[in-house]
């Protein structure tokens, strides 16, 4: 099993080293334009990059287990660990395969990032998963959510169908494959790979153990 050592202030260095290793296998290419809320090659950031614990979450917006973690556990993790500077989080939206309309949801989140609203869209996509995933016209539902979030609707609609956003989604899909991510959610907590939507108490313990190895 491959482990990614990403801890504290050395985190960016380790990400660059692993990125270089991956590029040596098959070059990664992320479109240059990132917008107001930076979309890095390792996902969307949240929290202090100098935190002693780094977490990279690979999730599919159509995954019920991911929705469970996002709505039931992540708010407490954010409040207790990320906002207090103990954990630096990166969210990688990718499309695992079996979930309906997931590629449009991932695109919607990345388009929201261009208007500095990734995390607001992240929350709504998971909260309303059953709504957009069952829709006949998912783009219309997603555009409606964007409007409710007071995003520029014309800009959002143009972004949703853009090649640049499709390229970003493809990049994250390739990244997940290269890291052998086959289940969602999957987390890399410093050097440990953690699979599945763990109960909050269990995830708390994982984070505390990572902070005190």
mmCIF file of C-alpha atoms in Angstrom:
data_model
loop_
_atom_site.group_PDB
_atom_site.id
_atom_site.type_symbol
_atom_site.label_atom_id
_atom_site.label_comp_id
_atom_site.label_asym_id
_atom_site.label_seq_id
_atom_site.Cartn_x
_atom_site.Cartn_y
_atom_site.Cartn_z
ATOM 1 C CA UNK A 1 0.000 0.000 0.000
ATOM 2 C CA UNK A 2 1.375 3.388 -0.958
ATOM 3 C CA UNK A 3 1.652 5.971 1.789
ATOM 4 C CA UNK A 4 1.965 9.710 1.287
ATOM 5 C CA UNK A 5 3.996 11.420 4.011
ATOM 6 C CA UNK A 6 2.431 14.892 4.307
ATOM 7 C CA UNK A 7 2.927 16.534 7.647
ATOM 8 C CA UNK A 8 3.094 20.088 8.918
ATOM 9 C CA UNK A 9 5.223 22.687 7.179
ATOM 10 C CA UNK A 10 6.800 20.016 5.009
ATOM 11 C CA UNK A 11 3.436 19.168 3.499
ATOM 12 C CA UNK A 12 3.838 21.252 0.354
ATOM 13 C CA UNK A 13 7.274 19.756 -0.258
ATOM 14 C CA UNK A 14 5.915 16.213 0.023
ATOM 15 C CA UNK A 15 3.050 17.010 -2.314
ATOM 16 C CA UNK A 16 5.535 18.344 -4.851
ATOM 17 C CA UNK A 17 7.683 15.227 -4.518
ATOM 18 C CA UNK A 18 4.724 12.879 -4.956
ATOM 19 C CA UNK A 19 3.465 15.024 -7.850
ATOM 20 C CA UNK A 20 6.864 14.660 -9.520
ATOM 21 C CA UNK A 21 6.755 10.892 -9.001
ATOM 22 C CA UNK A 22 3.285 10.675 -10.522
ATOM 23 C CA UNK A 23 4.299 12.895 -13.433
ATOM 24 C CA UNK A 24 7.157 10.527 -14.177
ATOM 25 C CA UNK A 25 4.578 7.786 -14.723
ATOM 26 C CA UNK A 26 2.000 9.793 -16.674
ATOM 27 C CA UNK A 27 2.214 13.605 -16.787
ATOM 28 C CA UNK A 28 -0.476 15.443 -14.820
ATOM 29 C CA UNK A 29 -2.016 18.494 -16.405
ATOM 30 C CA UNK A 30 -4.304 20.837 -14.527
ATOM 31 C CA UNK A 31 -5.701 23.843 -16.402
ATOM 32 C CA UNK A 32 -3.922 26.985 -15.257
ATOM 33 C CA UNK A 33 -6.968 29.127 -14.464
ATOM 34 C CA UNK A 34 -7.978 28.509 -10.860
ATOM 35 C CA UNK A 35 -10.235 31.464 -10.103
ATOM 36 C CA UNK A 36 -10.953 33.167 -6.818
ATOM 37 C CA UNK A 37 -10.867 29.989 -4.730
ATOM 38 C CA UNK A 38 -7.728 28.171 -5.780
ATOM 39 C CA UNK A 39 -8.152 24.697 -7.223
ATOM 40 C CA UNK A 40 -4.739 23.093 -6.824
ATOM 41 C CA UNK A 41 -3.560 19.867 -8.411
ATOM 42 C CA UNK A 42 -4.247 18.250 -5.019
ATOM 43 C CA UNK A 43 -7.759 19.602 -4.596
ATOM 44 C CA UNK A 44 -9.373 22.521 -2.825
ATOM 45 C CA UNK A 45 -7.709 23.705 0.371
ATOM 46 C CA UNK A 46 -9.217 24.468 3.747
ATOM 47 C CA UNK A 47 -7.333 25.489 6.877
ATOM 48 C CA UNK A 48 -3.768 26.376 7.782
ATOM 49 C CA UNK A 49 -1.120 24.708 5.612
ATOM 50 C CA UNK A 50 1.242 24.856 8.608
ATOM 51 C CA UNK A 51 -1.021 22.522 10.599
ATOM 52 C CA UNK A 52 0.675 19.407 12.037
ATOM 53 C CA UNK A 53 -1.837 17.089 10.347
ATOM 54 C CA UNK A 54 -2.715 17.097 6.662
ATOM 55 C CA UNK A 55 -5.768 15.309 5.267
ATOM 56 C CA UNK A 56 -6.548 14.692 1.600
ATOM 57 C CA UNK A 57 -10.126 13.530 1.077
ATOM 58 C CA UNK A 58 -11.094 11.795 -2.175
ATOM 59 C CA UNK A 59 -14.876 11.860 -2.541
ATOM 60 C CA UNK A 60 -17.615 11.517 -5.144
ATOM 61 C CA UNK A 61 -20.540 13.916 -4.724
ATOM 62 C CA UNK A 62 -22.905 11.095 -5.705
ATOM 63 C CA UNK A 63 -21.617 8.710 -3.033
ATOM 64 C CA UNK A 64 -24.100 8.214 -0.135
ATOM 65 C CA UNK A 65 -21.306 7.393 2.328
ATOM 66 C CA UNK A 66 -19.519 10.615 1.345
ATOM 67 C CA UNK A 67 -22.732 12.546 1.941
ATOM 68 C CA UNK A 68 -23.059 10.923 5.341
ATOM 69 C CA UNK A 69 -19.555 11.980 6.325
ATOM 70 C CA UNK A 70 -20.001 15.493 4.929
ATOM 71 C CA UNK A 71 -23.257 16.156 6.743
ATOM 72 C CA UNK A 72 -22.764 14.209 9.973
ATOM 73 C CA UNK A 73 -19.036 14.264 10.777
ATOM 74 C CA UNK A 74 -17.259 16.947 8.764
ATOM 75 C CA UNK A 75 -18.909 19.979 10.455
ATOM 76 C CA UNK A 76 -17.485 18.872 13.814
ATOM 77 C CA UNK A 77 -14.103 18.008 12.269
ATOM 78 C CA UNK A 78 -14.025 21.454 10.674
ATOM 79 C CA UNK A 79 -14.947 23.209 13.900
ATOM 80 C CA UNK A 80 -12.645 21.231 16.198
ATOM 81 C CA UNK A 81 -9.608 20.590 14.003
ATOM 82 C CA UNK A 82 -9.511 22.728 10.855
ATOM 83 C CA UNK A 83 -10.675 26.072 12.210
ATOM 84 C CA UNK A 84 -8.390 25.679 15.227
ATOM 85 C CA UNK A 85 -5.287 25.195 13.056
ATOM 86 C CA UNK A 86 -4.737 21.545 13.961
ATOM 87 C CA UNK A 87 -5.574 20.097 10.530
ATOM 88 C CA UNK A 88 -5.052 21.230 6.941
ATOM 89 C CA UNK A 89 -7.690 19.721 4.622
ATOM 90 C CA UNK A 90 -7.743 19.155 0.878
ATOM 91 C CA UNK A 91 -10.851 17.918 -0.892
ATOM 92 C CA UNK A 92 -10.432 16.095 -4.207
ATOM 93 C CA UNK A 93 -13.725 15.806 -6.127
ATOM 94 C CA UNK A 94 -13.593 12.888 -8.534
ATOM 95 C CA UNK A 95 -16.019 10.560 -10.281
ATOM 96 C CA UNK A 96 -15.846 6.973 -9.063
ATOM 97 C CA UNK A 97 -18.215 5.644 -11.713
ATOM 98 C CA UNK A 98 -21.482 4.159 -10.470
ATOM 99 C CA UNK A 99 -23.191 7.301 -9.182
ATOM 100 C CA UNK A 100 -25.620 9.149 -11.450
ATOM 101 C CA UNK A 101 -24.735 12.676 -12.617
ATOM 102 C CA UNK A 102 -21.585 12.794 -10.471
ATOM 103 C CA UNK A 103 -19.507 14.399 -13.196
ATOM 104 C CA UNK A 104 -21.924 17.339 -13.337
ATOM 105 C CA UNK A 105 -21.844 17.717 -9.562
ATOM 106 C CA UNK A 106 -18.031 17.748 -9.562
ATOM 107 C CA UNK A 107 -18.093 20.339 -12.338
ATOM 108 C CA UNK A 108 -20.617 22.432 -10.391
ATOM 109 C CA UNK A 109 -18.375 22.454 -7.317
ATOM 110 C CA UNK A 110 -15.343 23.505 -9.338
ATOM 111 C CA UNK A 111 -17.358 26.210 -11.089
ATOM 112 C CA UNK A 112 -18.503 27.467 -7.696
ATOM 113 C CA UNK A 113 -14.836 27.651 -6.671
ATOM 114 C CA UNK A 114 -14.314 30.160 -9.470
ATOM 115 C CA UNK A 115 -16.803 32.394 -7.651
ATOM 116 C CA UNK A 116 -15.270 31.723 -4.230
ATOM 117 C CA UNK A 117 -18.109 29.425 -3.180
ATOM 118 C CA UNK A 118 -16.698 25.901 -3.369
ATOM 119 C CA UNK A 119 -17.467 24.949 0.220
ATOM 120 C CA UNK A 120 -20.987 26.356 0.085
ATOM 121 C CA UNK A 121 -21.640 24.295 -3.046
ATOM 122 C CA UNK A 122 -19.927 21.286 -1.442
ATOM 123 C CA UNK A 123 -22.413 21.418 1.429
ATOM 124 C CA UNK A 124 -25.463 21.854 -0.794
ATOM 125 C CA UNK A 125 -24.466 19.060 -3.172
ATOM 126 C CA UNK A 126 -24.212 16.572 -0.344
ATOM 127 C CA UNK A 127 -27.316 17.863 1.450
ATOM 128 C CA UNK A 128 -29.375 17.649 -1.755
ATOM 129 C CA UNK A 129 -27.742 14.574 -3.263
ATOM 130 C CA UNK A 130 -31.030 12.749 -3.835
ATOM 131 C CA UNK A 131 -32.455 15.780 -5.631
ATOM 132 C CA UNK A 132 -29.850 16.369 -8.333
ATOM 133 C CA UNK A 133 -28.805 12.711 -8.693
ATOM 134 C CA UNK A 134 -32.371 11.694 -9.612
ATOM 135 C CA UNK A 135 -33.099 14.679 -11.837
ATOM 136 C CA UNK A 136 -33.812 14.298 -15.540
ATOM 137 C CA UNK A 137 -31.956 17.549 -16.132
ATOM 138 C CA UNK A 138 -29.168 17.695 -13.521
ATOM 139 C CA UNK A 139 -27.622 20.822 -14.996
ATOM 140 C CA UNK A 140 -30.863 22.716 -14.447
ATOM 141 C CA UNK A 141 -30.994 21.611 -10.803
ATOM 142 C CA UNK A 142 -27.339 22.493 -10.251
ATOM 143 C CA UNK A 143 -27.831 25.881 -11.877
ATOM 144 C CA UNK A 144 -30.772 26.414 -9.538
ATOM 145 C CA UNK A 145 -28.560 25.692 -6.530
ATOM 146 C CA UNK A 146 -25.975 28.137 -7.873
ATOM 147 C CA UNK A 147 -28.680 30.783 -8.169
ATOM 148 C CA UNK A 148 -29.767 30.124 -4.578
ATOM 149 C CA UNK A 149 -26.143 30.637 -3.524
ATOM 150 C CA UNK A 150 -26.247 33.986 -5.356
ATOM 151 C CA UNK A 151 -23.615 33.051 -7.886
ATOM 152 C CA UNK A 152 -23.419 34.736 -11.274
ATOM 153 C CA UNK A 153 -25.814 32.419 -13.129
ATOM 154 C CA UNK A 154 -24.577 33.183 -16.649
ATOM 155 C CA UNK A 155 -20.962 32.693 -15.662
ATOM 156 C CA UNK A 156 -21.832 29.466 -13.827
ATOM 157 C CA UNK A 157 -23.787 28.055 -16.781
ATOM 158 C CA UNK A 158 -20.933 28.787 -19.171
ATOM 159 C CA UNK A 159 -18.429 27.247 -16.795
ATOM 160 C CA UNK A 160 -20.430 24.047 -16.321
ATOM 161 C CA UNK A 161 -20.026 23.063 -19.983
ATOM 162 C CA UNK A 162 -16.485 24.364 -20.392
ATOM 163 C CA UNK A 163 -13.547 22.242 -21.505
ATOM 164 C CA UNK A 164 -11.443 23.768 -18.730
ATOM 165 C CA UNK A 165 -13.709 22.383 -16.011
ATOM 166 C CA UNK A 166 -13.982 19.009 -17.759
ATOM 167 C CA UNK A 167 -10.181 18.967 -17.774
ATOM 168 C CA UNK A 168 -10.027 19.572 -14.035
ATOM 169 C CA UNK A 169 -12.486 16.755 -13.349
ATOM 170 C CA UNK A 170 -10.435 14.446 -15.589
ATOM 171 C CA UNK A 171 -7.268 15.451 -13.748
ATOM 172 C CA UNK A 172 -8.739 14.478 -10.380
ATOM 173 C CA UNK A 173 -10.033 11.198 -11.822
ATOM 174 C CA UNK A 174 -6.525 10.349 -13.041
ATOM 175 C CA UNK A 175 -5.025 11.322 -9.709
ATOM 176 C CA UNK A 176 -7.427 9.010 -7.858
ATOM 177 C CA UNK A 177 -6.603 6.114 -10.195
ATOM 178 C CA UNK A 178 -2.861 6.599 -9.787
ATOM 179 C CA UNK A 179 -3.194 6.562 -6.024
ATOM 180 C CA UNK A 180 -5.334 3.406 -6.255
ATOM 181 C CA UNK A 181 -8.378 5.079 -4.743
ATOM 182 C CA UNK A 182 -11.157 2.569 -5.388
ATOM 183 C CA UNK A 183 -13.642 3.445 -2.652
ATOM 184 C CA UNK A 184 -15.236 6.641 -1.423
ATOM 185 C CA UNK A 185 -14.597 8.409 0.715
ATOM 186 C CA UNK A 186 -10.884 7.694 1.023
ATOM 187 C CA UNK A 187 -8.661 9.852 3.209
ATOM 188 C CA UNK A 188 -4.904 10.218 3.407
ATOM 189 C CA UNK A 189 -4.185 11.340 6.978
ATOM 190 C CA UNK A 190 -0.482 12.173 6.984
ATOM 191 C CA UNK A 191 1.018 8.773 6.108
ATOM 192 C CA UNK A 192 -2.110 6.697 6.721
ATOM 193 C CA UNK A 193 -4.725 5.705 4.161
ATOM 194 C CA UNK A 194 -8.175 5.619 5.744
ATOM 195 C CA UNK A 195 -11.100 4.117 3.830
ATOM 196 C CA UNK A 196 -14.764 4.769 4.434
ATOM 197 C CA UNK A 197 -16.955 7.239 6.281
ATOM 198 C CA UNK A 198 -15.808 6.575 9.814
ATOM 199 C CA UNK A 199 -17.992 7.569 12.766
ATOM 200 C CA UNK A 200 -17.041 10.959 14.183
ATOM 201 C CA UNK A 201 -15.471 9.558 17.352
ATOM 202 C CA UNK A 202 -13.318 7.156 15.344
ATOM 203 C CA UNK A 203 -12.198 9.890 12.964
ATOM 204 C CA UNK A 204 -11.380 12.152 15.914
ATOM 205 C CA UNK A 205 -9.124 9.406 17.254
ATOM 206 C CA UNK A 206 -7.397 9.021 13.871
ATOM 207 C CA UNK A 207 -6.662 12.757 13.745
ATOM 208 C CA UNK A 208 -5.418 12.905 17.331
ATOM 209 C CA UNK A 209 -3.151 9.896 16.783
ATOM 210 C CA UNK A 210 -1.753 11.535 13.637
ATOM 211 C CA UNK A 211 -0.988 14.677 15.642
ATOM 212 C CA UNK A 212 0.817 12.609 18.299
ATOM 213 C CA UNK A 213 2.523 9.726 16.470
#
